[in-house]
XYZ file of C-alpha atoms in Angstrom:
642
model
C 10.514 17.968 -23.522
C 8.630 17.031 -20.360
C 8.900 13.311 -21.152
C 12.608 13.624 -21.906
C 13.121 15.618 -18.688
C 11.399 12.903 -16.673
C 13.493 10.183 -18.293
C 16.734 12.107 -17.770
C 15.864 12.634 -14.099
C 15.272 8.890 -13.781
C 18.711 8.063 -15.250
C 20.394 10.612 -12.963
C 18.547 9.232 -9.937
C 19.820 5.757 -10.833
C 23.352 7.172 -11.022
C 22.930 8.679 -7.543
C 21.755 5.295 -6.243
C 24.876 3.679 -7.720
C 27.081 6.300 -6.040
C 25.236 5.713 -2.771
C 25.795 1.960 -3.019
C 29.497 2.250 -3.920
C 29.987 4.621 -0.991
C 28.437 2.026 1.296
C 30.628 -0.776 -0.079
C 33.815 1.246 0.485
C 32.621 1.920 4.026
C 32.206 -1.800 4.739
C 35.703 -2.431 3.323
C 37.049 0.006 5.880
C 38.094 2.673 3.367
C 35.343 5.224 3.687
C 36.632 7.613 0.999
C 33.183 8.001 -0.541
C 31.303 7.891 2.763
C 30.684 11.681 2.886
C 28.827 11.389 -0.426
C 26.253 8.817 0.759
C 23.821 11.233 2.425
C 23.962 13.897 -0.332
C 23.470 11.190 -2.957
C 20.371 9.935 -1.130
C 18.914 13.463 -0.963
C 19.610 14.202 -4.650
C 18.218 10.808 -5.661
C 14.950 11.566 -3.840
C 14.667 15.015 -5.470
C 15.304 13.607 -8.959
C 12.620 10.957 -8.498
C 10.160 13.691 -7.511
C 11.006 15.511 -10.750
C 10.543 12.316 -12.765
C 7.191 11.396 -11.192
C 5.921 14.999 -11.407
C 6.816 14.958 -15.119
C 4.713 11.853 -15.660
C 1.787 13.367 -13.756
C 1.988 16.472 -15.941
C 1.911 14.321 -19.081
C -1.279 12.669 -17.814
C -2.706 16.054 -16.762
C -2.328 17.495 -20.282
C -3.165 14.096 -21.880
C -0.003 14.061 -23.984
C -0.941 11.215 -26.323
C 2.513 11.187 -27.912
C 3.611 9.233 -24.810
C 2.738 5.532 -25.115
C 1.787 5.159 -21.451
C -0.636 8.110 -21.570
C -2.182 6.953 -24.838
C -2.686 3.449 -23.383
C -4.194 4.556 -20.066
C -5.989 7.852 -20.610
C -8.547 9.536 -22.834
C -9.270 13.137 -23.767
C -12.806 12.959 -22.271
C -11.858 11.402 -18.953
C -12.489 13.470 -15.761
C -9.362 15.236 -14.471
C -9.069 13.278 -11.198
C -8.988 9.999 -13.130
C -6.506 11.396 -15.638
C -4.174 12.034 -12.685
C -4.981 8.647 -11.120
C -4.027 7.069 -14.446
C -0.430 7.993 -13.593
C -0.174 5.043 -11.200
C -2.968 2.818 -12.572
C -0.598 0.808 -14.800
C 2.688 -1.123 -14.804
C 5.124 1.654 -15.554
C 3.516 4.458 -13.573
C 2.985 2.321 -10.488
C 6.601 1.143 -10.539
C 7.803 4.739 -10.926
C 5.693 5.564 -7.879
C 7.278 2.551 -6.116
C 10.835 3.710 -6.748
C 9.944 7.352 -5.989
C 8.606 6.453 -2.555
C 11.654 4.238 -2.032
C 14.035 7.081 -2.895
C 12.138 9.602 -0.780
C 12.311 7.162 2.136
C 16.100 7.038 1.697
C 16.249 10.824 1.604
C 14.133 11.021 4.765
C 16.457 8.579 6.531
C 19.491 10.645 5.501
C 17.838 13.848 6.658
C 16.058 12.803 9.857
C 17.595 9.699 11.368
C 19.751 10.561 14.423
C 19.260 7.510 16.647
C 21.832 5.087 15.243
C 25.572 5.400 14.757
C 26.898 6.883 11.514
C 28.311 3.613 10.194
C 25.004 1.735 10.530
C 23.132 4.713 9.083
C 25.355 4.815 6.000
C 25.099 1.044 5.610
C 21.298 1.380 5.782
C 21.350 3.969 2.998
C 23.604 1.708 0.925
C 21.171 -1.219 1.254
C 18.303 1.130 0.378
C 20.224 2.155 -2.756
C 20.835 -1.496 -3.646
C 17.094 -2.159 -3.510
C 16.342 0.989 -5.520
C 18.835 0.092 -8.262
C 16.873 -3.030 -9.157
C 13.713 -0.981 -9.706
C 15.570 1.707 -11.643
C 16.849 -1.077 -13.922
C 13.295 -2.420 -14.246
C 12.033 0.988 -15.388
C 14.924 1.956 -17.636
C 15.438 -1.362 -19.413
C 12.026 -3.054 -19.271
C 9.208 -0.585 -18.548
C 10.079 2.943 -19.649
C 7.143 5.171 -18.598
C 8.254 7.982 -20.950
C 8.414 6.016 -24.215
C 7.148 8.034 -27.169
C 4.437 6.865 -29.569
C 4.638 7.853 -33.265
C 2.180 8.749 -34.648
C 0.177 9.898 -31.623
C -3.475 8.716 -31.530
C -6.358 11.176 -31.552
C -8.196 10.067 -28.380
C -6.345 7.487 -26.280
C -7.489 4.077 -25.063
C -8.831 5.167 -21.652
C -8.484 3.792 -18.148
C -10.086 0.590 -16.829
C -13.577 1.716 -15.649
C -13.145 -0.130 -12.346
C -10.204 2.174 -11.637
C -12.325 5.256 -12.331
C -13.445 5.573 -8.754
C -12.358 8.162 -6.236
C -11.583 5.467 -3.654
C -9.264 3.556 -5.940
C -7.619 6.775 -7.117
C -6.000 7.032 -3.664
C -5.870 3.356 -2.662
C -2.717 2.306 -4.644
C -0.484 5.148 -3.395
C -1.479 4.347 0.181
C -0.621 0.684 -0.226
C 2.624 1.472 -2.016
C 3.809 3.730 0.792
C 3.157 0.805 3.122
C 4.948 -1.683 0.879
C 7.959 0.552 0.362
C 8.047 1.563 4.011
C 8.867 -2.044 4.800
C 11.947 -1.712 2.587
C 13.291 0.685 5.227
C 12.904 -1.990 7.901
C 14.639 -4.419 5.547
C 17.538 -1.992 4.999
C 17.860 -1.302 8.731
C 17.910 -5.030 9.496
C 20.535 -5.922 6.875
C 22.695 -2.941 7.839
C 22.512 -3.801 11.533
C 23.649 -7.362 10.765
C 26.505 -6.125 8.559
C 27.752 -3.689 11.211
C 26.906 -6.039 14.122
C 24.693 -3.422 15.787
C 21.551 -5.499 16.387
C 20.252 -4.092 19.645
C 17.790 -1.683 21.259
C 19.251 1.423 19.576
C 18.750 -0.114 16.142
C 15.223 -1.203 17.124
C 14.301 2.270 18.388
C 15.471 3.738 15.085
C 13.577 1.181 13.000
C 10.318 1.203 14.996
C 8.806 4.495 13.684
C 9.443 3.419 10.096
C 7.738 0.074 10.672
C 4.868 1.829 12.429
C 4.469 4.322 9.571
C 4.434 1.559 6.935
C 1.961 -0.462 9.002
C -0.407 2.534 9.308
C -0.453 3.080 5.533
C -0.934 -0.634 4.912
C -3.857 -0.677 7.357
C -5.504 2.323 5.703
C -4.836 0.895 2.229
C -6.308 -2.511 3.030
C -9.337 -0.956 4.749
C -9.984 1.380 1.804
C -9.439 -1.425 -0.704
C -11.900 -3.649 1.123
C -14.577 -0.933 1.090
C -13.884 -0.204 -2.596
C -14.373 -3.887 -3.487
C -17.572 -3.891 -1.406
C -19.329 -1.018 -3.158
C -17.666 -0.948 -6.587
C -17.565 -4.584 -7.691
C -21.287 -4.999 -6.974
C -21.086 -8.465 -5.430
C -21.876 -7.350 -1.897
C -18.774 -8.851 -0.276
C -15.958 -7.111 1.543
C -13.226 -9.764 1.227
C -12.992 -12.354 -1.531
C -9.605 -13.896 -0.625
C -8.546 -12.829 -4.101
C -4.780 -13.188 -4.825
C -4.409 -9.429 -5.121
C -6.267 -8.886 -1.849
C -4.044 -11.507 -0.228
C -1.004 -9.728 -1.673
C -1.719 -6.751 0.562
C -2.764 -8.818 3.579
C 0.448 -10.881 3.754
C 2.853 -7.955 4.307
C 0.379 -6.486 6.810
C 0.423 -9.718 8.848
C 4.226 -9.788 8.793
C 4.442 -6.071 9.617
C 2.041 -6.499 12.558
C 4.227 -9.256 13.999
C 7.345 -7.159 13.339
C 5.811 -4.119 15.011
C 5.239 -6.043 18.233
C 8.619 -7.768 18.083
C 10.620 -4.594 17.466
C 8.902 -2.954 20.436
C 10.119 -5.794 22.668
C 13.651 -5.400 21.326
C 13.569 -1.623 21.777
C 12.260 -1.653 25.345
C 13.343 -5.020 26.813
C 16.307 -6.055 24.635
C 14.815 -9.436 23.693
C 13.699 -11.223 20.488
C 16.713 -9.987 18.503
C 16.915 -12.764 15.882
C 13.122 -12.970 15.639
C 12.914 -9.230 14.909
C 15.547 -9.419 12.189
C 13.856 -12.376 10.530
C 10.444 -10.671 10.587
C 11.930 -7.541 8.972
C 13.245 -9.666 6.114
C 10.004 -11.629 5.768
C 7.873 -8.461 5.795
C 9.773 -6.946 2.878
C 9.777 -10.280 1.035
C 5.982 -10.299 1.371
C 5.706 -6.747 0.044
C 7.844 -7.773 -2.955
C 5.686 -10.873 -3.430
C 2.624 -8.631 -3.320
C 4.059 -6.353 -5.977
C 4.866 -9.378 -8.131
C 1.363 -10.846 -7.790
C -0.341 -7.522 -8.538
C 1.849 -6.554 -11.466
C 2.602 -9.882 -13.151
C -0.942 -11.056 -13.848
C 0.361 -14.584 -13.314
C -2.645 -15.379 -11.098
C -6.273 -14.852 -12.094
C -7.803 -12.029 -10.105
C -10.884 -9.816 -10.075
C -8.303 -7.022 -9.696
C -6.301 -8.167 -12.742
C -5.547 -4.674 -13.989
C -2.057 -5.621 -15.187
C -1.303 -8.806 -17.085
C 2.305 -9.053 -18.185
C 4.121 -12.242 -17.112
C 7.346 -11.185 -18.880
C 7.829 -8.054 -16.849
C 6.467 -9.851 -13.805
C 9.396 -12.245 -14.144
C 11.743 -9.262 -13.749
C 10.102 -8.402 -10.419
C 10.233 -12.068 -9.399
C 13.977 -12.113 -10.138
C 14.459 -8.974 -8.017
C 12.472 -10.499 -5.166
C 14.515 -13.712 -5.240
C 17.786 -11.788 -5.380
C 16.966 -9.457 -2.480
C 15.531 -12.107 -0.190
C 18.240 -14.679 -1.004
C 21.055 -12.251 -0.278
C 19.351 -10.977 2.865
C 18.774 -14.460 4.282
C 22.369 -15.357 3.350
C 23.535 -12.443 5.490
C 21.103 -13.590 8.199
C 22.518 -17.126 8.108
C 26.140 -15.983 8.276
C 25.687 -13.269 10.911
C 23.004 -14.719 13.156
C 25.674 -16.353 15.312
C 26.934 -12.899 16.257
C 23.481 -11.768 17.413
C 23.175 -12.234 21.166
C 19.971 -13.756 22.435
C 19.124 -10.778 24.643
C 17.338 -10.632 27.990
C 15.498 -13.828 29.101
C 11.798 -13.920 30.020
C 9.247 -16.440 31.216
C 6.369 -17.790 29.147
C 3.784 -16.028 31.294
C 4.935 -12.475 30.643
C 4.279 -9.591 28.247
C 7.071 -10.900 26.018
C 5.510 -14.380 26.084
C 2.158 -12.914 25.040
C 3.792 -11.072 22.143
C 5.593 -14.242 21.032
C 2.246 -16.102 21.040
C 0.702 -13.223 19.117
C 3.512 -13.404 16.549
C 3.240 -17.166 16.175
C -0.486 -16.952 15.421
C 0.098 -14.121 12.931
C 2.845 -16.159 11.267
C 0.596 -19.223 10.987
C -2.141 -17.138 9.352
C 0.479 -15.673 6.998
C 1.620 -19.170 6.041
C -1.974 -20.300 5.399
C -2.659 -17.302 3.164
C 0.659 -17.676 1.316
C 0.097 -21.385 0.639
C -3.491 -20.844 -0.474
C -2.468 -18.016 -2.792
C 0.467 -19.770 -4.458
C -0.853 -23.343 -4.502
C -2.907 -22.866 -7.734
C 0.270 -21.619 -9.412
C 2.253 -24.682 -8.303
C -0.586 -27.012 -9.329
C -0.790 -25.414 -12.767
C 2.962 -25.884 -13.219
C 2.384 -29.612 -12.606
C -0.464 -29.819 -15.119
C -3.471 -29.355 -12.834
C -5.757 -26.358 -12.833
C -7.418 -25.623 -9.497
C -8.605 -22.601 -7.567
C -8.428 -21.981 -3.838
C -11.250 -19.821 -2.571
C -13.024 -18.547 0.530
C -14.024 -22.012 1.914
C -10.342 -22.933 2.402
C -9.230 -19.552 3.728
C -12.200 -19.092 6.063
C -11.971 -22.553 7.620
C -8.171 -22.489 7.914
C -7.684 -18.972 9.249
C -10.751 -18.540 11.487
C -9.607 -20.882 14.336
C -6.123 -19.275 14.403
C -7.634 -15.800 14.338
C -9.791 -16.685 17.354
C -6.702 -17.935 19.233
C -4.981 -14.675 18.297
C -7.844 -12.772 19.909
C -7.445 -14.810 23.104
C -3.741 -13.850 23.158
C -4.738 -10.206 22.667
C -7.144 -10.452 25.593
C -4.399 -11.471 28.010
C -1.112 -10.112 26.602
C -1.417 -6.368 27.331
C -2.325 -7.061 30.988
C 0.821 -9.096 31.723
C 3.995 -7.699 33.252
C 7.352 -7.677 31.489
C 9.761 -10.563 32.175
C 7.468 -12.649 34.441
C 3.933 -12.668 35.771
C 1.358 -14.918 37.457
C -2.044 -15.601 35.891
C -3.583 -15.785 39.388
C -3.023 -12.033 39.634
C -5.519 -11.560 36.799
C -8.079 -14.174 37.801
C -10.965 -11.707 38.213
C -10.359 -10.238 34.763
C -10.096 -13.712 33.255
C -13.371 -14.788 34.865
C -15.011 -11.584 33.662
C -13.858 -12.051 30.063
C -14.966 -15.683 30.112
C -18.393 -14.671 31.447
C -18.858 -11.997 28.752
C -17.894 -14.438 26.014
C -20.018 -17.285 27.376
C -23.108 -15.107 27.923
C -22.833 -13.614 24.426
C -22.296 -16.966 22.747
C -25.161 -18.699 24.538
C -27.532 -15.778 23.914
C -26.861 -15.806 20.151
C -27.075 -19.589 19.934
C -30.357 -19.607 21.903
C -32.222 -16.703 20.265
C -30.759 -16.500 16.719
C -30.935 -19.939 15.106
C -28.872 -20.830 12.063
C -25.765 -18.804 12.927
C -22.482 -20.655 12.370
C -20.023 -21.477 15.140
C -17.300 -19.077 13.912
C -19.575 -16.003 13.792
C -20.793 -16.854 17.324
C -17.242 -17.211 18.654
C -16.168 -14.071 16.769
C -18.960 -12.002 18.316
C -18.323 -13.416 21.791
C -14.567 -12.803 21.730
C -14.852 -9.388 20.079
C -17.054 -8.115 22.916
C -14.608 -9.453 25.504
C -11.678 -7.918 23.598
C -13.489 -4.578 23.353
C -13.550 -4.504 27.173
C -10.045 -5.942 27.633
C -8.532 -3.346 25.292
C -9.086 -0.613 27.903
C -7.657 -2.545 30.875
C -4.049 -1.233 30.377
C -5.355 2.255 31.281
C -6.656 1.049 34.681
C -4.860 2.718 37.567
C -2.904 5.120 35.326
C -2.940 8.907 35.522
C -4.342 9.561 32.059
C -2.665 12.933 31.564
C 0.736 11.350 32.217
C 0.093 8.187 30.237
C 2.413 7.913 27.190
C 0.737 8.295 23.811
C 1.929 4.840 22.625
C -0.171 3.271 25.404
C -3.263 5.140 24.152
C -2.339 4.058 20.636
C -2.180 0.396 21.663
C -5.533 0.626 23.458
C -7.302 2.266 20.505
C -5.746 -0.146 17.981
C -6.819 -3.220 19.981
C -10.300 -1.741 20.485
C -10.477 -1.034 16.741
C -9.611 -4.657 16.025
C -12.444 -5.776 18.318
C -14.860 -3.440 16.491
C -13.713 -4.747 13.112
C -14.041 -8.415 14.136
C -17.525 -7.666 15.531
C -18.524 -6.266 12.131
C -17.064 -9.263 10.267
C -18.815 -11.778 12.524
C -22.153 -9.930 12.451
C -22.084 -9.575 8.655
C -21.137 -13.234 8.205
C -23.750 -14.539 10.622
C -26.796 -12.312 10.070
C -26.741 -11.063 6.433
C -29.899 -11.532 4.389
C -30.093 -11.572 0.574
C -32.908 -11.372 -1.989
C -32.410 -11.887 -5.735
C -35.495 -11.071 -7.762
C -36.853 -9.560 -10.994
C -39.134 -6.530 -10.595
C -41.247 -4.444 -12.937
C -41.834 -0.776 -12.011
C -44.359 -0.703 -9.173
C -43.499 -4.186 -7.846
C -41.862 -4.829 -4.443
C -39.555 -7.321 -2.748
C -38.594 -7.920 0.873
C -35.162 -8.368 2.462
C -34.886 -8.769 6.263
C -37.272 -6.100 7.702
C -37.106 -3.873 4.604
C -39.831 -3.560 1.936
C -38.268 -2.336 -1.334
C -40.271 -1.153 -4.374
C -38.872 -0.547 -7.866
C -40.394 2.889 -8.562
C -38.815 3.707 -11.919
C -35.971 2.892 -14.342
C -34.461 5.633 -16.522
C -31.353 6.336 -18.618
C -28.661 8.700 -17.301
C -25.468 10.075 -18.884
C -22.095 10.707 -17.192
C -18.806 12.272 -18.304
C -17.622 9.194 -20.206
C -20.413 6.647 -19.671
C -24.146 6.011 -20.054
C -26.262 3.989 -17.621
C -29.687 2.735 -16.680
C -30.618 3.886 -13.173
C -33.205 2.246 -10.966
C -35.148 4.282 -8.407
C -35.879 2.055 -5.411
C -38.124 3.095 -2.519
C -37.162 1.308 0.730
C -39.573 1.339 3.659
C -39.135 0.289 7.291
C -40.984 1.395 10.449
C -43.021 4.000 8.591
C -39.932 5.720 7.124
C -39.153 5.947 3.417
C -35.757 6.116 1.696
C -34.650 6.310 -1.956
C -31.798 4.314 -3.509
C -30.485 4.732 -7.074
C -28.300 1.832 -8.240
C -26.884 2.045 -11.774
C -25.661 -0.311 -14.475
C -23.061 1.706 -16.425
C -21.683 1.191 -19.908
C -18.228 2.630 -20.701
C -16.972 2.891 -24.278
C -13.225 3.744 -23.873
C -12.463 0.966 -23.102
C -15.756 -0.854 -23.600
C -16.898 -2.362 -20.300
C -20.032 -2.647 -18.153
C -19.997 -1.998 -14.398
C -22.534 -2.102 -11.574
C -22.748 0.897 -9.254
C -24.364 -0.266 -6.021
C -26.673 1.990 -3.999
C -26.101 1.965 -0.234
C -28.399 3.082 2.568
C -26.400 3.332 5.797
C -28.082 3.055 9.202
C -26.380 2.763 12.605
C -26.936 -0.996 12.681
C -26.116 -1.932 9.081
C -26.447 -1.174 5.396
C -29.120 -1.849 2.802
C -27.255 -2.714 -0.407
C -28.979 -2.657 -3.811
C -27.766 -3.576 -7.312
C -29.693 -3.377 -10.572
C -28.683 -5.383 -13.647
C -30.002 -5.836 -17.165
C -33.680 -6.499 -18.099
C -34.916 -9.982 -17.250
C -34.410 -12.519 -20.079
C -38.159 -13.271 -20.251
C -38.791 -9.920 -21.940
C -41.706 -9.095 -19.605
C -40.403 -5.651 -18.598
C -38.815 -6.801 -15.363
C -35.322 -5.837 -14.167
C -32.947 -8.012 -12.172
C -32.564 -6.555 -8.680
C -30.317 -7.890 -5.918
C -30.798 -6.714 -2.332
C -28.796 -7.343 0.849
C -29.290 -6.311 4.444
C -25.882 -6.404 6.153
C -26.030 -5.878 9.929
C -23.154 -3.833 11.401
C -21.084 -4.214 8.220
C -19.734 -0.644 8.526
C -18.061 -1.668 11.800
C -15.516 -3.564 9.660
C -14.090 -0.400 8.135
C -14.704 1.846 11.136
C -12.676 -0.635 13.197
C -9.933 -0.643 10.546
C -9.678 3.134 10.712
C -9.527 2.956 14.521
C -6.625 0.504 14.224
C -4.813 2.948 11.924
C -5.651 5.849 14.271
C -4.137 3.925 17.176
C -0.987 3.445 15.124
C -0.866 7.153 14.260
C -1.196 8.141 17.933
C 1.570 5.708 18.876
C 3.758 7.103 16.077
C 3.285 10.657 17.342
C 4.250 9.489 20.799
C 7.408 7.816 19.472
C 8.415 10.843 17.398
C 8.084 13.425 20.155
C 9.022 11.307 23.162
C 12.117 12.311 25.094
C 14.610 9.459 25.366
C 15.213 8.031 28.840
C 18.962 8.250 29.222
C 19.381 5.628 31.981
C 17.493 3.014 29.946
C 19.541 3.780 26.843
C 22.806 3.370 28.697
C 21.672 0.171 30.406
C 20.744 -1.659 27.199
C 23.648 -0.235 25.206
C 25.990 -2.361 27.379
C 24.141 -5.571 26.523
């Protein structure tokens, strides 16, 4: 009965979404008879989706193998945490999570949003329902997560071993909250165009939702990068894989939107630009969902390969974005330009920042989709790190220069001469750092040198907005901005250091033999078999020595049987200035008792993820400040007349 209850709740939730949409349509026609039902329908829809998703989780918890989805993605011997994670580690479960978060977002808007007029609020809920209906249709007619299986199997097929990791158990929900959070910005933007309410009040209402989605996307991307680093066993933190790019593209658009909506909320400028970015950000999140769930592109994360159902998502994406941009094209003439500003101003800096982010987004989008277009024309090519690194690195460095200067500038207009001492100081820091690395560390590429030089300057510049302020009276969003920009500098420092100074050793060792990587001496002490809950492995015991100290690492090569797959479990030794990374593989082909061992020394690599978490922390602090900040009545009245 649990499966039937979950399915019934899903049908009823879809009915509530239809009622919500019809109520919104009658409102736009000026009738409004069903308007009072919009908010209750949104709340009931959210509650029903919770019931449906909880039902699916229970089915995975008890391993009900009479349900096709459970039988295909779980196993009676799997650890409990991965049984639960199996709920969203597949097509149907992940899309049910998608629509559940979407519905809960609508319910939260209905319950909490007080900053926009009732008509725009109801129109926003109607657009949210329109988006949700497409995903309800996808689940009910194409990907039913509660479909029964007769007869039920005895054991179940199991979950992809790469997904049986505690990091990846929580990574997809985090990303999905970010993806779906951008649907709220999309709904706000379309509703504001339909009701002709594009202005600061709309921006102030939309900003916390964009900020919340951006925080979850940041955490999700950071966690996903670290998972790929330690779980895939290849020692890299970003492969420019299509699925990785699928999460990066909405983050780039959301970052530009976050800055743009702040300008609209506080200075009443960039109205059309903000609307367009809201549409693009959601289009990118839909594109990401399509790439991840269609399997149409080859990926190391290809956990779902189903082009037929991927076409359904593609059709939804085209329908939503086409209709939204049609509204944009027809209503953009009614959107006033807003307050003017000069190029040298805070607004000018944010526009430059957004242009660089948009260029990077375009480069990533083209590189990700180009193999698909080439294959459609009969060619088979792949676009990898050499293209992405060379194309994005120069733009990313220009973006850092914009970040150095932008936060120091005044709103509306400014004069660079006012900041000449800071500019000279930043230039001196960058020049000294670059020359020192070039002079004393030969063989480092130009981009790592520039990245290190600019990251140090940005780390200093990030704190400049606090100069001269009374810290106890400084708004939390200012602290959030400072910490986020400092976190970005830390992250870029880690990327540049890892790219420029990493050392690698690939060797074959017999027990008792040693190898060297950077300043580390590593000996293979022993190799032994070990047994886990649903796997067996060979485990190497490595003794690493440096400066008279001794450390033990235990990398594993695991063999899973349900489904059958081999994985490498890297061993990491973390020090303040980097990580020693070790992987053991199968016995050497020569049959002389040696084992393949791969070692890396990665200077400051942990700064990449520490910086990412700082960026997310800055966003969280800014969000708290926005949520609990008292509105300034004079400012509200001033911009409301615009």
